[in-house]
Short mmCIF file of C-alpha atoms in Angstrom, two decimals:
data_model
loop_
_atom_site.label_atom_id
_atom_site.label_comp_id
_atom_site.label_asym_id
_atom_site.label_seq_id
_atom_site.Cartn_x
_atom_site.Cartn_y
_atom_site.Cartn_z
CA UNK A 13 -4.61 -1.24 -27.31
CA UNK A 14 -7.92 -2.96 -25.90
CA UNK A 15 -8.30 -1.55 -22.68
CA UNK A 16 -8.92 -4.98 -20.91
CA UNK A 17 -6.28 -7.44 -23.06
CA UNK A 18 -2.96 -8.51 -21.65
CA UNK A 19 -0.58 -5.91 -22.86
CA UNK A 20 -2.94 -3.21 -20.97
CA UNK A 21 -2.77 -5.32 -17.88
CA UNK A 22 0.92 -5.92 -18.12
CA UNK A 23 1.66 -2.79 -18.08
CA UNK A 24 -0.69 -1.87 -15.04
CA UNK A 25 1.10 -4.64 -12.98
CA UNK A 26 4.51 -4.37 -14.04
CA UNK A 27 5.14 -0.68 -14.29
CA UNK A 28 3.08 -0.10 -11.43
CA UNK A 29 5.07 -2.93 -9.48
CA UNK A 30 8.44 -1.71 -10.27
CA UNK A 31 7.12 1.49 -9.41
CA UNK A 32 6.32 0.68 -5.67
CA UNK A 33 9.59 -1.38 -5.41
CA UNK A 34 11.39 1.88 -6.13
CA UNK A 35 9.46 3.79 -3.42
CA UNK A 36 9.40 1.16 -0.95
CA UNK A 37 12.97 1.51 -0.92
CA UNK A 38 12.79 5.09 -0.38
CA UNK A 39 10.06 4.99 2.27
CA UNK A 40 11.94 2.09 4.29
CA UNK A 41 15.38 1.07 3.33
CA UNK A 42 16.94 4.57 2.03
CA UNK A 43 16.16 5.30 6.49
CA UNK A 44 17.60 1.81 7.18
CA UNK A 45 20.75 2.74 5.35
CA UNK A 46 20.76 6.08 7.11
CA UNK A 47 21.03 4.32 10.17
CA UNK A 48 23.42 1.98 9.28
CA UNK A 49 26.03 3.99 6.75
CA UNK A 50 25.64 7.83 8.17
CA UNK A 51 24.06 8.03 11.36
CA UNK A 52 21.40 6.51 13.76
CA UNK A 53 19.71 10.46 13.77
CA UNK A 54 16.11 10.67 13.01
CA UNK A 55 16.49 14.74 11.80
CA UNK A 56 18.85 13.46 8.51
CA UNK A 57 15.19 11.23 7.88
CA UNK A 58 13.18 13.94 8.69
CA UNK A 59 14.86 16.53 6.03
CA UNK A 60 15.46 13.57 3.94
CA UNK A 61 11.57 12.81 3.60
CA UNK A 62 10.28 16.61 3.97
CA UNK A 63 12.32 17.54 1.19
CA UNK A 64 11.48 14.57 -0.99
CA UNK A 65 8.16 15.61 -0.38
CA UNK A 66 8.91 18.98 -2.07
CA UNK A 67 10.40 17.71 -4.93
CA UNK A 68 7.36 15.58 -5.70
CA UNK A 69 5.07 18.20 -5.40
CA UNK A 70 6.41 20.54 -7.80
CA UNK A 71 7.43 17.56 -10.19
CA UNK A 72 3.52 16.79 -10.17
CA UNK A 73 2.48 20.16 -10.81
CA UNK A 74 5.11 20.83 -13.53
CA UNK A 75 5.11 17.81 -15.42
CA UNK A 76 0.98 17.56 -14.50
CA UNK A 77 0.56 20.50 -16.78
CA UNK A 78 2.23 19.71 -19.03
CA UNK A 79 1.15 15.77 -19.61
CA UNK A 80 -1.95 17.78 -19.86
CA UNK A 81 -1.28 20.24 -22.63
CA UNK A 82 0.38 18.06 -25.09
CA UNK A 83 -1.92 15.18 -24.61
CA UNK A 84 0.76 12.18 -23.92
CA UNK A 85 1.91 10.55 -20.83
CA UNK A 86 3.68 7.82 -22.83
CA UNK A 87 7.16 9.97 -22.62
CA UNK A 88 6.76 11.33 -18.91
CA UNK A 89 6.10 7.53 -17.92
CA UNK A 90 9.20 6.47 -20.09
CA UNK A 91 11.72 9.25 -19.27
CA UNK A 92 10.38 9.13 -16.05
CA UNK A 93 11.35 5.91 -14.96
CA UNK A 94 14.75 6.06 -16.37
CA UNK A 95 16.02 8.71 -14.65
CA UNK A 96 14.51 7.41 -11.60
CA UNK A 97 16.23 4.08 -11.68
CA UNK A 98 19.79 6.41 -12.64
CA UNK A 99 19.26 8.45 -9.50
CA UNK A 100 18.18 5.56 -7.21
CA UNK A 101 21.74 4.32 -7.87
CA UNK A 102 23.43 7.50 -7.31
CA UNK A 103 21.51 7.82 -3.88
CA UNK A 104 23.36 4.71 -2.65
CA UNK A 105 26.94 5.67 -3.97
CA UNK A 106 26.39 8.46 -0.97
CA UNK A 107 27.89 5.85 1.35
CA UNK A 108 31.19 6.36 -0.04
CA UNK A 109 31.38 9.58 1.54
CA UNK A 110 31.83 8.19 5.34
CA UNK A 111 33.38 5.12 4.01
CA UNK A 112 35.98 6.73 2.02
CA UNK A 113 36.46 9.64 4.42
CA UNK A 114 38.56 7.17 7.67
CA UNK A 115 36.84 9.38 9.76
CA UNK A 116 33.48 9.75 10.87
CA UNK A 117 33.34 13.42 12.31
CA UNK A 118 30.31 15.57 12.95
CA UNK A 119 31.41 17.29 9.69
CA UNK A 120 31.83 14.10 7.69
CA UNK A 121 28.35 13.28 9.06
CA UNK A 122 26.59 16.62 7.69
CA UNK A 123 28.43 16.60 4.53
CA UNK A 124 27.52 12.91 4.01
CA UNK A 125 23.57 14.22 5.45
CA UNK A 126 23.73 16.97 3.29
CA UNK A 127 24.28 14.75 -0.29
CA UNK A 128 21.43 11.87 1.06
CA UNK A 129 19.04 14.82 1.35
CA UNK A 130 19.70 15.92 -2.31
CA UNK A 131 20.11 12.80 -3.96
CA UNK A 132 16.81 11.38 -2.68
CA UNK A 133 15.34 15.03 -3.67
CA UNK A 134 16.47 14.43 -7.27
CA UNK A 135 15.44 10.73 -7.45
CA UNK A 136 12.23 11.70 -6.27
CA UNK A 137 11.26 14.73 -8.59
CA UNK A 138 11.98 11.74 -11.69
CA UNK A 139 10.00 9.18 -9.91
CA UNK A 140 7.15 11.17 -9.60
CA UNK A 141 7.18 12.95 -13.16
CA UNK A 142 7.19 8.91 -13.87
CA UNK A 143 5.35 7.30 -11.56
CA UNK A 144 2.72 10.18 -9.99
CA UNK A 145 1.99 11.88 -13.23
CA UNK A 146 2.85 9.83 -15.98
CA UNK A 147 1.72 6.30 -14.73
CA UNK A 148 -1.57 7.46 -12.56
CA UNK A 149 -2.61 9.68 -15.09
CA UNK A 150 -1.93 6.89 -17.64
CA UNK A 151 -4.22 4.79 -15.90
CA UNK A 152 -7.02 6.91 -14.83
CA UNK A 153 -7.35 7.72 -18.72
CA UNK A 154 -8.18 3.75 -18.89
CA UNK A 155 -10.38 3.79 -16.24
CA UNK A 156 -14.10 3.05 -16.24
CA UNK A 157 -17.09 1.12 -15.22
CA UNK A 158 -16.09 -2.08 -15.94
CA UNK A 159 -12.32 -1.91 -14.47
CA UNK A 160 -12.92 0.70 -11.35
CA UNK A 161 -13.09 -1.99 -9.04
CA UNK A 162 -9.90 -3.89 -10.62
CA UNK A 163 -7.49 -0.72 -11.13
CA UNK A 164 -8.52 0.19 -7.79
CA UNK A 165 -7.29 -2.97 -6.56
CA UNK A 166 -4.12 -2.48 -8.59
CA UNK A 167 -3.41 1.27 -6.79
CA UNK A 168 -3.86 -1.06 -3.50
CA UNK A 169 -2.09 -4.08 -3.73
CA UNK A 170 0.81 -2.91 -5.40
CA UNK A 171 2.17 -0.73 -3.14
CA UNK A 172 1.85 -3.90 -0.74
CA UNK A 173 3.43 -6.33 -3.12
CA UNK A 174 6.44 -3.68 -4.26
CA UNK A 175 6.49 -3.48 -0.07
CA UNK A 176 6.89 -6.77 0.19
CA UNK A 177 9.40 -7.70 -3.03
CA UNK A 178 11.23 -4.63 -1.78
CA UNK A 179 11.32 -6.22 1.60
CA UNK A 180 11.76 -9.63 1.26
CA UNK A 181 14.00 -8.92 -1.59
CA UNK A 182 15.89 -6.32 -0.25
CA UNK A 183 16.76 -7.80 2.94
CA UNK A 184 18.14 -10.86 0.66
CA UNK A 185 20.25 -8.12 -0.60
CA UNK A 186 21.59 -5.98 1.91
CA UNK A 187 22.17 -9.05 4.00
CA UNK A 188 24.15 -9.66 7.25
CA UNK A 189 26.99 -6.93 5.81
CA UNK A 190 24.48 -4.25 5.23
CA UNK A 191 25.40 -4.37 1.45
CA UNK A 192 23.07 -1.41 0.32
CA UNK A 193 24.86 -0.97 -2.79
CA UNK A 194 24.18 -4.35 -4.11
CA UNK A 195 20.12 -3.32 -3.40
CA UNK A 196 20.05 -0.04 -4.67
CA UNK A 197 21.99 -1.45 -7.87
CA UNK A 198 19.54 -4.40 -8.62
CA UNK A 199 16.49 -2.03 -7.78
CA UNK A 200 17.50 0.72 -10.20
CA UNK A 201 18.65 -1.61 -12.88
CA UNK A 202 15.34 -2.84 -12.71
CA UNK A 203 13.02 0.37 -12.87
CA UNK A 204 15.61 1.60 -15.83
CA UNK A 205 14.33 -1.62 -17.69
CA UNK A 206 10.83 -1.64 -17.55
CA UNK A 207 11.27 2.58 -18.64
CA UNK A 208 13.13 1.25 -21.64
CA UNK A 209 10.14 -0.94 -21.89
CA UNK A 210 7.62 1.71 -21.73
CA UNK A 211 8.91 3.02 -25.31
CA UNK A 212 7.96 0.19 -27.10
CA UNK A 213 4.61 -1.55 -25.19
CA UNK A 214 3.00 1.81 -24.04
CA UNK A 215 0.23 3.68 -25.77
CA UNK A 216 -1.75 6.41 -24.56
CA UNK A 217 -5.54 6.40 -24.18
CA UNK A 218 -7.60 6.92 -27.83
CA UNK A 219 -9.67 9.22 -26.15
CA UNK A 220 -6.68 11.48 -24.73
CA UNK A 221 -6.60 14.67 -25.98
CA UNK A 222 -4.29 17.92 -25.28
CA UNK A 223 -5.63 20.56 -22.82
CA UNK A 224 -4.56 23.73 -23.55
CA UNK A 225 -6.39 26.01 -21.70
CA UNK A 226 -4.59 29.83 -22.22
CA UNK A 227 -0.60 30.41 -21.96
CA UNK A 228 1.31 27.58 -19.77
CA UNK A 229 1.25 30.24 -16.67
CA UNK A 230 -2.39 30.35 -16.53
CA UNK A 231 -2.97 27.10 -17.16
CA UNK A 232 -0.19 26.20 -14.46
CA UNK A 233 -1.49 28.64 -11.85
CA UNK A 234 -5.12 27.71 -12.53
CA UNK A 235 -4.74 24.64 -10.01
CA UNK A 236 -4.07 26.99 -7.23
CA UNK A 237 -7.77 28.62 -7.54
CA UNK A 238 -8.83 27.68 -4.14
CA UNK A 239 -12.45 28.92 -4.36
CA UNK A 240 -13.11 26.84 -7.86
CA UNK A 241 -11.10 23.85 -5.92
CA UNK A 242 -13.01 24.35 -2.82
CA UNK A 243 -16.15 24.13 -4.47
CA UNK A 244 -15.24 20.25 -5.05
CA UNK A 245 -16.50 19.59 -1.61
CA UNK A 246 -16.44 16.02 -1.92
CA UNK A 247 -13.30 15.77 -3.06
CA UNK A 248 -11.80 18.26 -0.45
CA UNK A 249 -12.92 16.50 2.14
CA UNK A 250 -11.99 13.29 0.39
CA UNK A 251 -8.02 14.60 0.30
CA UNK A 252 -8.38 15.78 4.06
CA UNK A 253 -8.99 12.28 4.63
CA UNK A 254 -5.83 11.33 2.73
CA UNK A 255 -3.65 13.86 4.67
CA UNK A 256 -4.78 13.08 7.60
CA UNK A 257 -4.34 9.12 7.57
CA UNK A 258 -1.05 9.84 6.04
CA UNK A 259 0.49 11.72 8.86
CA UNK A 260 -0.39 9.09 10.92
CA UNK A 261 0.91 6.48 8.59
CA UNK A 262 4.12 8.15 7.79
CA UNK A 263 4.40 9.36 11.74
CA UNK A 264 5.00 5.80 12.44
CA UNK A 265 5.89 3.73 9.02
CA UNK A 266 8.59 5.48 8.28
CA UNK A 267 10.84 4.06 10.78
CA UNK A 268 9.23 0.92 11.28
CA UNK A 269 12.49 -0.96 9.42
CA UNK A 270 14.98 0.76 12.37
CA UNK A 271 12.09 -0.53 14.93
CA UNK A 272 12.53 -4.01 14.18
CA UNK A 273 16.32 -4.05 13.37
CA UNK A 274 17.49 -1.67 15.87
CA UNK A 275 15.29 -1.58 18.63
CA UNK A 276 13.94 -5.16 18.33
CA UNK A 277 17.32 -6.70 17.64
CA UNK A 278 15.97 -8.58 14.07
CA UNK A 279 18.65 -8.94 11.53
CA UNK A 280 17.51 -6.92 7.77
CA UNK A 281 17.03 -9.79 5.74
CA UNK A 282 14.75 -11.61 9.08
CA UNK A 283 12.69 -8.62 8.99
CA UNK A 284 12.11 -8.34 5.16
CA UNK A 285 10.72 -12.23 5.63
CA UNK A 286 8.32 -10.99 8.66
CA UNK A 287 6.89 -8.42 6.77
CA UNK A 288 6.61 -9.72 3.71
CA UNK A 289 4.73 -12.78 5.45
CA UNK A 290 2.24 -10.67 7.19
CA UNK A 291 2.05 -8.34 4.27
CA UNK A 292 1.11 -10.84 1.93
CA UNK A 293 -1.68 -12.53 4.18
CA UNK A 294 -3.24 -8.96 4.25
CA UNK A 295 -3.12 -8.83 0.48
CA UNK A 296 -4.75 -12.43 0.29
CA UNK A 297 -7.70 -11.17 2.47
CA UNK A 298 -8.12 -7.59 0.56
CA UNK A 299 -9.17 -8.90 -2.92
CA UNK A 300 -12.16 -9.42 -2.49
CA UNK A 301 -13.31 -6.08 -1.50
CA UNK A 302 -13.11 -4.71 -5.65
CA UNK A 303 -16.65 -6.23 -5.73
CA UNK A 304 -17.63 -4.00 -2.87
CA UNK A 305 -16.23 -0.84 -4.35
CA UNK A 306 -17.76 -1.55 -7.90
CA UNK A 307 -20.88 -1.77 -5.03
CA UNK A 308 -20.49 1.74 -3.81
CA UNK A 309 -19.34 0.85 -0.08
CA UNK A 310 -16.25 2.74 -0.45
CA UNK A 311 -16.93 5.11 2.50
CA UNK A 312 -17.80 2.07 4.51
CA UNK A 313 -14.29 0.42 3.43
CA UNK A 314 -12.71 3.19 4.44
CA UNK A 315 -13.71 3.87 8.00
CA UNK A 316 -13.64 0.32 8.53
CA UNK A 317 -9.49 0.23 7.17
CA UNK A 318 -8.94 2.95 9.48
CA UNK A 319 -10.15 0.85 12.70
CA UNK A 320 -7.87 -2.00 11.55
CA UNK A 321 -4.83 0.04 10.86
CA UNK A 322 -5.18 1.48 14.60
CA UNK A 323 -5.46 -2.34 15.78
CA UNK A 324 -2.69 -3.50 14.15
CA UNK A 325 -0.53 -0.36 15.36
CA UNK A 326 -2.18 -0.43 18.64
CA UNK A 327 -0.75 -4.68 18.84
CA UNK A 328 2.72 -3.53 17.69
CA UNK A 329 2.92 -0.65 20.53
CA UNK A 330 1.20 -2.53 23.56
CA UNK A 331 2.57 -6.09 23.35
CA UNK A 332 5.81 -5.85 21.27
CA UNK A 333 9.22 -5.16 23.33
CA UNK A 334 12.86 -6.08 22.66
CA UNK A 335 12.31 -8.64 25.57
CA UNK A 336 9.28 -10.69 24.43
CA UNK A 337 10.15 -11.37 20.53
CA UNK A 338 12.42 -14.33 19.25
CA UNK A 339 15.26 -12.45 17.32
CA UNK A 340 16.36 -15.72 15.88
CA UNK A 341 13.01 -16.62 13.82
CA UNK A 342 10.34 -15.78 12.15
CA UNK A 343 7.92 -17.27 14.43
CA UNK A 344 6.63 -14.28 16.28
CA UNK A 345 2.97 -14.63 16.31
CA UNK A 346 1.91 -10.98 18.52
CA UNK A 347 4.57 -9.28 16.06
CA UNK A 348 3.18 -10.81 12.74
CA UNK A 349 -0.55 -10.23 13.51
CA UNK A 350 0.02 -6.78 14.27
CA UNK A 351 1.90 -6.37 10.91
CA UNK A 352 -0.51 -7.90 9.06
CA UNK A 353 -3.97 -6.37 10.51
CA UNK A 354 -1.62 -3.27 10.24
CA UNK A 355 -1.34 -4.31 6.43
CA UNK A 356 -4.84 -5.28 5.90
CA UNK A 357 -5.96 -1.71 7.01
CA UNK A 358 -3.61 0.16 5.10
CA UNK A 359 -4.12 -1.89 1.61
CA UNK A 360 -8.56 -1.44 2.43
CA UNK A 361 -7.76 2.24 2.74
CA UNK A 362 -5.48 3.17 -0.16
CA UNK A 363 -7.64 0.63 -2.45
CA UNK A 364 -10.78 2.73 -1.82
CA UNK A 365 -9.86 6.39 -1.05
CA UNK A 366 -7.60 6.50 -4.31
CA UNK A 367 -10.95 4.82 -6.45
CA UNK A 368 -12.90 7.27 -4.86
CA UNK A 369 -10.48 10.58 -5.63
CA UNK A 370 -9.86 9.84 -8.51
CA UNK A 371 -13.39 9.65 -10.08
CA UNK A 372 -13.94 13.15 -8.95
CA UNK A 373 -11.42 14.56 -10.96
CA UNK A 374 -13.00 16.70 -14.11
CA UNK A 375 -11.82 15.19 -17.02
CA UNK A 376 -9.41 18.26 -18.72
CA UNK A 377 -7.28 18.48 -15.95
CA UNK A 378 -6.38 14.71 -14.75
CA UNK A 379 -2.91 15.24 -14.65
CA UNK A 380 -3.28 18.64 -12.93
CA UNK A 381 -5.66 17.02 -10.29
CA UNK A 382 -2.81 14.35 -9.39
CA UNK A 383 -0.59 17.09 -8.21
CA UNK A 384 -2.84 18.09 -5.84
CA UNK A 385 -3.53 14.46 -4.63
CA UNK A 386 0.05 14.63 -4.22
CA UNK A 387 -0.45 17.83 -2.39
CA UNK A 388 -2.18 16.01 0.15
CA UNK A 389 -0.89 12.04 0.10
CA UNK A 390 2.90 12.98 -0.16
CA UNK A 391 3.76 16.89 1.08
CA UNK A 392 1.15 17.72 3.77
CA UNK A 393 1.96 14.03 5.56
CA UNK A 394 5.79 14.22 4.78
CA UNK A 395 6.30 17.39 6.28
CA UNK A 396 4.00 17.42 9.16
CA UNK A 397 4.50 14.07 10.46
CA UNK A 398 8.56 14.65 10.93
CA UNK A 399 7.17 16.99 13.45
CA UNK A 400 5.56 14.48 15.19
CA UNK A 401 7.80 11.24 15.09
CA UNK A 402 11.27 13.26 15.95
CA UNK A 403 10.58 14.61 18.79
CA UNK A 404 9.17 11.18 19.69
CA UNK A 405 11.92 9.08 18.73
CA UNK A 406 14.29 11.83 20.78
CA UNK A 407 13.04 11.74 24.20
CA UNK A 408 12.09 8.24 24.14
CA UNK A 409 14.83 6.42 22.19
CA UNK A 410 18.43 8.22 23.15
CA UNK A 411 21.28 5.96 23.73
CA UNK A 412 25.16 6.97 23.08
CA UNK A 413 26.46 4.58 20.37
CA UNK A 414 29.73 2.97 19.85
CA UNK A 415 31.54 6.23 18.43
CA UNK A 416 30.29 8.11 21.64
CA UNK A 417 27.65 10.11 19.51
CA UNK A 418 24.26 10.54 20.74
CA UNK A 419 22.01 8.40 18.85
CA UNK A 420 17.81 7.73 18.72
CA UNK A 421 16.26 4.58 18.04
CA UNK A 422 11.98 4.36 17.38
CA UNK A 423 10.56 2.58 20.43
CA UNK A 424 6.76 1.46 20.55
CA UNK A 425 5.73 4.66 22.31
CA UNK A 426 6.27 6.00 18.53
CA UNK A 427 3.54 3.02 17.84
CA UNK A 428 1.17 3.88 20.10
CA UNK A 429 0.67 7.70 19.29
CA UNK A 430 0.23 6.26 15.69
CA UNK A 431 -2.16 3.95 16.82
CA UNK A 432 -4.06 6.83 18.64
CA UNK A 433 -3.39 9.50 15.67
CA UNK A 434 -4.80 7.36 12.83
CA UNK A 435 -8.52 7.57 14.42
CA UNK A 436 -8.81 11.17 13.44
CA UNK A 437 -8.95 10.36 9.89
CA UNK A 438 -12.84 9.20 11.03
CA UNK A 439 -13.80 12.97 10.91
CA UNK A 440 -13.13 14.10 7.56
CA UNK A 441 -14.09 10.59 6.58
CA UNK A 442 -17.35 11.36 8.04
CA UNK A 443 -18.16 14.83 6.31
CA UNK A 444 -16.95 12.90 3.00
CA UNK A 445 -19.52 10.38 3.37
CA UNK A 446 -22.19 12.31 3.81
CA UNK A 447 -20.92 14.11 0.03
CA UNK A 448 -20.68 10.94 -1.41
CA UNK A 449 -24.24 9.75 0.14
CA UNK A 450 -25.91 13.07 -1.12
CA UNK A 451 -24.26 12.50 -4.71
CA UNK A 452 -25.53 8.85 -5.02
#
């Protein structure tokens, strides 16, 4: 397979798309549906998303090693997929537990809490033995000079467009009636075909080759060597960087859908068109910055993504309120600039720090090296910012709801702590710059 014809670059789009649609529907509408089928509770999110977090982690260190040892990541990519699209339907059949049960009591409501936490646990260990290990991996084999700057525009903007087919889409889909079966049914279908597809289209890199370095054990356990990882300085502080945006990001993003439907008062499939508008400006205006990273400014990007991203936070928390927006249309320009300078930021940053990672990685231990990225984008963020946004969202959003339960809704005071939080990211930034400075 020519590393820059069509069928490479097929791939690279449309498993990497279907990819993001998948987790764009765990990172927003698998907490809308929360909400709206079990209970408007931001703990059931909280253990929903730490524990997904878990599940990732060891899925990337497991299947890491072994993508590693026998030399393929065809199969994980494949098999992968599959099972994640199988599981991503399961996750909505949950629903049937309240609707089935005639009763919503506080012990309907844990059982029904108890099997979301699981099933988005399971669908996440597949989608990131698919998508985190088999996929990445896949396509940092591929990468070199002459496609950095393009693959690293791929890792950025398709996040943004599975975020905005996932929202635009799946507000089409869920509708006025909150028909989250119908989304999570189209969505998996779809990430089951392009699996299928894998099997036939996919080949691994020519140059792939297994690493088998002693029994699986040591091999496993070698990525947990803290003084050899340690000794990457540049890419230590490169992942503290990661973390650290992330907890802001996730403090904040993750209930961003139940901020505009709940709080604001838009309907699901209004808000999938308002995102998905702003989103895909900021997509427009972030293309041209693969010519800077094949430049070397990719410190520069960063700090300057990280400014924007508190901006377009900082617009959402100061000037939006449930009072001053237009529930009835998408014409809300304070609301859409924040969402897209919010956008803009986020697609500069993930563009650029994942380029940058990734070329750090030593070469026999790719896979490996992904699980601790994953470490750092997925389980430090996940479970630490939980921690942050609950406690938020309780003392600032409580309201009893129609069944006389207790309930929490995100308000912009959530916003503005993100807005605040995301600046600290500057300081590891910093110490990574100077790494990458001294290096070049």
């Amino acid at each position: 397979m020519k590393r820059k014809g069509f069928s490479f670059w097929f791939l690279v789009w449309g498993l990497g798309i279907a990819g993001q649609i998948c987790w764009n529907m765990e990172n927003q509408w698998f907490n809308t549906f929360v909400y709206a089928k079990i209970a408007k509770d931001p703990t059931i999110i909280s253990w929903m998303v730490a524990i997904s977090a878990i599940a990732t982690t060891i899925s990337t260190f497991l299947f890491g090693c072994v993508s590693d040892r026998k030399g393929k990541r065809k199969t994980f990519v494949a098999v992968g997929y599959i099972l994640w699209g199988v599981f991503t339907i399961v996750f909505g059949m949950t629903q049937l537990i309240t609707s089935g049960s005639g009763d919503n009591t506080g012990s309907v409501i844990v059982v029904a809490g108890f099997a979301v936490v699981l099933a988005d646990a399971v669908m996440s260990f597949f989608g990131s033995m698919g998508n985190d290990i088999g996929f990445n991996a896949w396509m940092n084999d591929h990468m070199d000079e002459s496609n950095r700057g393009q693959l690293g525009a791929a890792l950025a903007t398709q996040p943004v467009i599975g975020t905005i087919a996932g929202t635009v889409v799946g507000g089409m889909l869920v509708g006025a009636d909150d028909n989250y079966m119908r989304l999570f049914l189209v969505m998996g279908i779809v990430v089951i075909i392009f699996g299928i597809y894998c099997l036939v289209a996919m080949k691994d890199a020519p140059e792939l080759k297994p690493s088998v370095r002693g029994s699986f054990s040591q091999q496993f356990f070698s990525i947990f060597k803290i003084k050899e990882y340690i000794k990457l300085k540049e890419l230590v502080w490169v992942n503290l960087s990661l973390a650290m945006y992330f907890i802001a990001f996730n403090m904040y993003f993750t209930h961003l859908g139940n901020y505009m439907i709940y709080y604001l008062g838009f309907t699901a499939d209004l808000m999938g068109y308002m995102e998905g508008l702003g989103l895909v400006l900021a997509m427009i205006s972030v293309v041209p910055s693969a010519k800077m990273i094949n430049k070397g400014y990719i410190p520069q990007l960063c700090q300057v993504s990280v400014i924007l991203n508190c901006i377009g936070v900082g617009i959402l928390g100061l000037f939006v309120r449930p009072e001053n927006v237009d529930t009835t249309t998408m014409f809300n320009p304070v609301l859409l600039i924040g969402i897209f300078i919010l956008g803009l930021g986020y697609m500069l940053f993930l563009q650029s720090i994942s380029v940058w990672g990734k070329q750090l990685y030593p070469e026999d231990a790719r896979g490996q090296f992904e699980g601790i990225r994953i470490v750092f984008f997925v389980l430090i963020p996940m479970i630490i910012a939980p921690l942050i946004s609950n406690p938020i969202i309780k003392s600032s959003g409580e309201f009893i709801d129609e069944n006389g339960f207790t309930a929490y809704l995100p308000t912009h005071t959530l916003l503005l702590v993100g807005a605040v939080l995301v600046l600290v990211t500057l300081l590891p930034l910093h110490f990574a710059k100077k790494h990458y400075e001294n290096r070049a």
